[in-house]
Tab-separated table of C-alpha atoms and ligand atoms in Angstrom:
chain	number	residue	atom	x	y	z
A	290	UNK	CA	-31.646	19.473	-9.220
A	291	UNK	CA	-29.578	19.443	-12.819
A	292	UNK	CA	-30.702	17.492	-15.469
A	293	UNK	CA	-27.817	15.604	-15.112
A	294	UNK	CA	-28.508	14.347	-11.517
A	295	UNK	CA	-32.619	13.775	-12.188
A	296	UNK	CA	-31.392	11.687	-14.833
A	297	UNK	CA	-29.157	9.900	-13.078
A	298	UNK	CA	-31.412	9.475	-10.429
A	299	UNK	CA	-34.698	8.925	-12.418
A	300	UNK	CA	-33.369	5.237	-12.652
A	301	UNK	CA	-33.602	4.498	-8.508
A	302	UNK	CA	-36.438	2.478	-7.783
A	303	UNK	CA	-36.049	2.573	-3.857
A	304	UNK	CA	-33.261	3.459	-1.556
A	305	UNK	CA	-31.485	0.662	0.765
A	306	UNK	CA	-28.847	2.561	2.712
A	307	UNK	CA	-28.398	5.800	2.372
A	308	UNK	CA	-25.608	8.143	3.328
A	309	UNK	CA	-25.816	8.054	7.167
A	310	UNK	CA	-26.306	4.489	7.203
A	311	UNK	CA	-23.435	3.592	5.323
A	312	UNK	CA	-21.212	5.872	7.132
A	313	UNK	CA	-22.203	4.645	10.511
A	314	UNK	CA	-21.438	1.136	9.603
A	315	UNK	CA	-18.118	1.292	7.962
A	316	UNK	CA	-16.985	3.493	11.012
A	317	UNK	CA	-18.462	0.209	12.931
A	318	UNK	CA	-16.772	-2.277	10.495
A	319	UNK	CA	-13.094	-0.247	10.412
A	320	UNK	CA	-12.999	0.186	14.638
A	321	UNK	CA	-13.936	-3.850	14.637
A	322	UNK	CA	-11.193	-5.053	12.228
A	323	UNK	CA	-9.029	-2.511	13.434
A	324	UNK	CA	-9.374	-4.269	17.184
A	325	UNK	CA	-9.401	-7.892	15.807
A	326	UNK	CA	-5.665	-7.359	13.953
A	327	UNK	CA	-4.641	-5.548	17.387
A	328	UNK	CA	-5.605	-8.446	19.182
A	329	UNK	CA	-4.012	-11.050	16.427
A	330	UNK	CA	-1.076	-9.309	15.938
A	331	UNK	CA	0.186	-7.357	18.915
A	332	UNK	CA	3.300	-5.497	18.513
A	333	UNK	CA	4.021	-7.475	15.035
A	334	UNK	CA	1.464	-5.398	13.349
A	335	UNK	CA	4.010	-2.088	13.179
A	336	UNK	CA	6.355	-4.641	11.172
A	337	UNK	CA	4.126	-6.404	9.215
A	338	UNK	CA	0.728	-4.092	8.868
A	339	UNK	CA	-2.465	-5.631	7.079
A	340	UNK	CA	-2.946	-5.243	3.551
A	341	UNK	CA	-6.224	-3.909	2.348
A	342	UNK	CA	-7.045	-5.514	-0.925
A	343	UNK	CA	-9.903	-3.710	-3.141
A	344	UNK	CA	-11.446	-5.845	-5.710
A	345	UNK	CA	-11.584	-3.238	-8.117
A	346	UNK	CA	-14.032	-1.515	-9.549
A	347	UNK	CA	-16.950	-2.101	-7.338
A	348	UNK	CA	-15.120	-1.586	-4.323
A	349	UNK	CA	-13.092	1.405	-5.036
A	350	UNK	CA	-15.434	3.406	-2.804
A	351	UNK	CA	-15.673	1.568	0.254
A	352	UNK	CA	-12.325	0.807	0.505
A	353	UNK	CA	-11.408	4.381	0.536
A	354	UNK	CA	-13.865	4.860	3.230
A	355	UNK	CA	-13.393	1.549	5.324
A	356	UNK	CA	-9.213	2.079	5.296
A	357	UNK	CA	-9.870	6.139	6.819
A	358	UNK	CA	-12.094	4.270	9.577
A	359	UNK	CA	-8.810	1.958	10.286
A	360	UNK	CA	-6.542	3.821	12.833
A	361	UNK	CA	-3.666	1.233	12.994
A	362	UNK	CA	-0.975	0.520	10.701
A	363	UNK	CA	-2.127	-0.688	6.990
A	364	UNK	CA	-1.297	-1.049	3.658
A	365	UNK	CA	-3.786	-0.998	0.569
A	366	UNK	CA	-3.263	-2.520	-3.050
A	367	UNK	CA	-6.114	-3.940	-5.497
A	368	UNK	CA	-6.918	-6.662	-8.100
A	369	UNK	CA	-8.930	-6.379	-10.791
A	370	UNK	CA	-11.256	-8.983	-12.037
A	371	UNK	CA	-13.560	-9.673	-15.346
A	372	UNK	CA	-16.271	-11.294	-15.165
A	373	UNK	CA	-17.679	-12.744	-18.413
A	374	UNK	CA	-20.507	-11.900	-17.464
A	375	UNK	CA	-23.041	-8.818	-19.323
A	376	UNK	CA	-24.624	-6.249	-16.670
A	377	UNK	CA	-26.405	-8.391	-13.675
A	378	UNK	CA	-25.425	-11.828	-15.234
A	379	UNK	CA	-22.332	-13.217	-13.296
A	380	UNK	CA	-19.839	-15.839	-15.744
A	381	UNK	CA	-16.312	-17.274	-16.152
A	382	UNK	CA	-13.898	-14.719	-14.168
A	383	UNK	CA	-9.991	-14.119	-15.205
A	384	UNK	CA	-7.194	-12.243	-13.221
A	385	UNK	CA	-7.029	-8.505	-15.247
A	386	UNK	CA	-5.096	-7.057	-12.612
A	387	UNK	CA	-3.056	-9.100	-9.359
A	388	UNK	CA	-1.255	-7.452	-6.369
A	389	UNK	CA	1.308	-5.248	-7.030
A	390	UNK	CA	2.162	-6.494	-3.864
A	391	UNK	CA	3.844	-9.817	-3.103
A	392	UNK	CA	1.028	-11.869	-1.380
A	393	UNK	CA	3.650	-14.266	0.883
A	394	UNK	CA	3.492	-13.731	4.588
A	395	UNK	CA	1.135	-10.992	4.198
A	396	UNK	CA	-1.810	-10.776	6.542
A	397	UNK	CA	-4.757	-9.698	3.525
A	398	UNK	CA	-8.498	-8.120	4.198
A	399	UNK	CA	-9.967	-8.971	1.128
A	400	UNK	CA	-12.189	-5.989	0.494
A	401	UNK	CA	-15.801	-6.646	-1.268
A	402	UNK	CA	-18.475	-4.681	-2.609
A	403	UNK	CA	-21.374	-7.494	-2.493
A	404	UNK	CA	-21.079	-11.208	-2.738
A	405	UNK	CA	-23.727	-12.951	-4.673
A	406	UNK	CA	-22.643	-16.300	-6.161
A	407	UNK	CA	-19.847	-16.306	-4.240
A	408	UNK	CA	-17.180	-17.443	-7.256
A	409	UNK	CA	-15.343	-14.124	-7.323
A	410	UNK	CA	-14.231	-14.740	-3.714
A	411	UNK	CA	-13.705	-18.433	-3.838
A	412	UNK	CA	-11.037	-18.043	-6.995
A	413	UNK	CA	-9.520	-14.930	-5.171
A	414	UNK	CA	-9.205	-16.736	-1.597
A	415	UNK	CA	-7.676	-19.810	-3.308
A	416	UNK	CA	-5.479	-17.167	-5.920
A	417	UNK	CA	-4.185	-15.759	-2.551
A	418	UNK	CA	-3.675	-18.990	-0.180
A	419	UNK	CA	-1.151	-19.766	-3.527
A	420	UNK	CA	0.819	-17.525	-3.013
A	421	UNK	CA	1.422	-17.570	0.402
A	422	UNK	CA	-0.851	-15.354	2.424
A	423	UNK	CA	-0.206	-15.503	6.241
A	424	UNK	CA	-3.857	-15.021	6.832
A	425	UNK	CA	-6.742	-14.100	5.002
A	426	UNK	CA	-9.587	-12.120	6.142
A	427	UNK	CA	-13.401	-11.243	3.595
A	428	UNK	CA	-15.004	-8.165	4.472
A	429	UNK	CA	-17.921	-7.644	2.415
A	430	UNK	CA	-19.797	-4.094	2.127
A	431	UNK	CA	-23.036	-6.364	1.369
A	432	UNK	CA	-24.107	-10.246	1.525
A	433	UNK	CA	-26.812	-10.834	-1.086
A	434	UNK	CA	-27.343	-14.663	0.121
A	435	UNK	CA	-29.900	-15.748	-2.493
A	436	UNK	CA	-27.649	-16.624	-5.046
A	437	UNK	CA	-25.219	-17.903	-2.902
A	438	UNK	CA	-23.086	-21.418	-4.342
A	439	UNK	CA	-19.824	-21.360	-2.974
A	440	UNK	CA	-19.246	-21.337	0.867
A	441	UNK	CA	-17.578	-18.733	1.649
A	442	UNK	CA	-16.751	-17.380	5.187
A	443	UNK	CA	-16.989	-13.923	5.183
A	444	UNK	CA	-15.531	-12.480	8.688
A	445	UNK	CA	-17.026	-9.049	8.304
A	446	UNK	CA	-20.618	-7.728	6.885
A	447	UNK	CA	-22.301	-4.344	6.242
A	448	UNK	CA	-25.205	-4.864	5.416
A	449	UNK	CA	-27.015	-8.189	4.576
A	450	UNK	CA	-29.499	-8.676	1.569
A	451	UNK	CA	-32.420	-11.352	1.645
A	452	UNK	CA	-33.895	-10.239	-1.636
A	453	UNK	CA	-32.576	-11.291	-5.373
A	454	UNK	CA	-31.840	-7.363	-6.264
A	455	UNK	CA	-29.447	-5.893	-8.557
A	456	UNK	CA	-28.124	-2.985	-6.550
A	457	UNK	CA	-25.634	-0.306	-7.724
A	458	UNK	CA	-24.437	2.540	-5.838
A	459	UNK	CA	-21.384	3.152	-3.501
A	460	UNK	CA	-18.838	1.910	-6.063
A	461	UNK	CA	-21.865	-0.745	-7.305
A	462	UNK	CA	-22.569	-0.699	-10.757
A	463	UNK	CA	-25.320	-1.309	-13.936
A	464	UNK	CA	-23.108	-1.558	-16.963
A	465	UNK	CA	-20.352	0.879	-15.648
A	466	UNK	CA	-23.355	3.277	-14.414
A	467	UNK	CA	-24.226	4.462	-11.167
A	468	UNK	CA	-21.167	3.763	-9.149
A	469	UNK	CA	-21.517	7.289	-8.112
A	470	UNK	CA	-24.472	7.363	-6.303
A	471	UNK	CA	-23.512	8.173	-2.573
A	472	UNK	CA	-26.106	5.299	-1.521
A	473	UNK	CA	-26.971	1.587	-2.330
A	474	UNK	CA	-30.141	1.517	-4.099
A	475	UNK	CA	-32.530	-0.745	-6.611
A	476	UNK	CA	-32.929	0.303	-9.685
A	477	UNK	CA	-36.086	-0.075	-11.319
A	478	UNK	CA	-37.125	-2.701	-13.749
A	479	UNK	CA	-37.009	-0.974	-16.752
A	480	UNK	CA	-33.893	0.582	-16.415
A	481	UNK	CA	-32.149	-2.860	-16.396
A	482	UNK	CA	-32.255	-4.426	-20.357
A	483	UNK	CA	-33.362	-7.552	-20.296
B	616	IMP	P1	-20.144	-13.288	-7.326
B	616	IMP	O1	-18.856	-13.760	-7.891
B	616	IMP	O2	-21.341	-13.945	-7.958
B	616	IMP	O3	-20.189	-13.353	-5.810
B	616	IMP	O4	-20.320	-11.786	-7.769
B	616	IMP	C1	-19.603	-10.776	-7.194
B	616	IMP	C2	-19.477	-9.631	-8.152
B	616	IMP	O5	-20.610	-9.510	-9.035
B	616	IMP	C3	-19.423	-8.344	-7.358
B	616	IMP	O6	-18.095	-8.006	-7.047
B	616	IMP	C4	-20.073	-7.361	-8.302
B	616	IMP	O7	-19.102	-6.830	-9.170
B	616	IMP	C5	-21.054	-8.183	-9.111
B	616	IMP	N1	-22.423	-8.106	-8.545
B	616	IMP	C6	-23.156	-9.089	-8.012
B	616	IMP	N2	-24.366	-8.642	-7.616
B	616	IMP	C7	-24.386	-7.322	-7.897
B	616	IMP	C8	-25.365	-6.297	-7.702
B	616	IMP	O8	-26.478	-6.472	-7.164
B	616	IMP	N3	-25.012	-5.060	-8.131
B	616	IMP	C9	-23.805	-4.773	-8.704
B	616	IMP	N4	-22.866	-5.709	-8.894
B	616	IMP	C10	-23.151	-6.990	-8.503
């Protein structure tokens, strides 16, 4: 191994979901949406396709992979949020980026990397239902339900998480770090400044 990769690796405290793992089940999560817009839409899907929505940057890697495992018509775009927020501290969020994409009429999969609080979703879901969204779909590469304080229905889940971690990986971050690690992992104590 470089010294590059040991030391980007030194900081991994245990592994979640590896490669495999996360492969299998956004194959599994793209073939299920993929059927439940077939069945909503019918023949209006060709006209009107889904748009894939990244909320960028943490999910700039799964939605790359989930829209490949999606073998119907679809569209992709992204929004960009900040978070005032410093490493694993969440805080007041603002609209960097919107839709380059008019939202009106538009059938939207809202496409997470993890939901913890829950406030990123609930000011993008109400964001979107302003402007006109014809539906609105969450799927969510991770549900870290601890920390949960806004209900939020989230249609489709990778993988759930029971434990308070900070987990980066897979388009997750630490301070801009480790979004490319291939896996989802916990990093260890120390490597997180308290
Ligand atoms: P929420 O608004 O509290 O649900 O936070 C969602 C956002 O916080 C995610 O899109 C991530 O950017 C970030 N976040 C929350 N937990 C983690 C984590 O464990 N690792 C990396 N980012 C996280």
């Amino acid at each position: 191994m470089s010294a590059g990769a040991s030391a980007l690796e030194a900081a991994v405290e245990r592994v979640l979901w590896d490669e495999a793992a996360i492969r299998r089940r956004v194959r599994e999560l793209g073939a299920q949406i993929s059927r439940d817009y077939q069945d909503l839409l019918g023949d209006a899907l060709v006209e009107n396709p889904p748009l894939a929505v990244g909320i960028f940057r943490g999910a700039i890697v799964f939605l790359a992979d989930l829209m490949r495992a999606m073998p119907i018509p679809l569209e992709c775009d992204y929004v960009q949020l900040y978070s005032y927020g410093k490493g694993s501290e969440a805080g007041e969020i603002q609209l960097l980026r919107d839709l380059g994409t008019p939202a009106q009429g538009r059938h939207i999969l809202l496409v997470e990397d993890i939901v913890d609080t829950g406030q990123t979703l609930h000011f993008l879901c109400e964001h979107l239902e302003a402007r006109g969204a014809a539906s609105l779909k969450i799927c969510a590469l991770i549900d870290k339900k601890p920390r949960r304080r806004a209900k939020i229905p989230l249609d489709y889940v990778g993988f759930v998480l029971e434990e308070d971690a900070f987990v980066v990986g897979y388009g997750l971050d630490y301070a801009e770090r480790y979004r490319n690690l291939p896996y989802v992992a916990v990093l260890k104590p120390e490597a997180i400044a308290s």
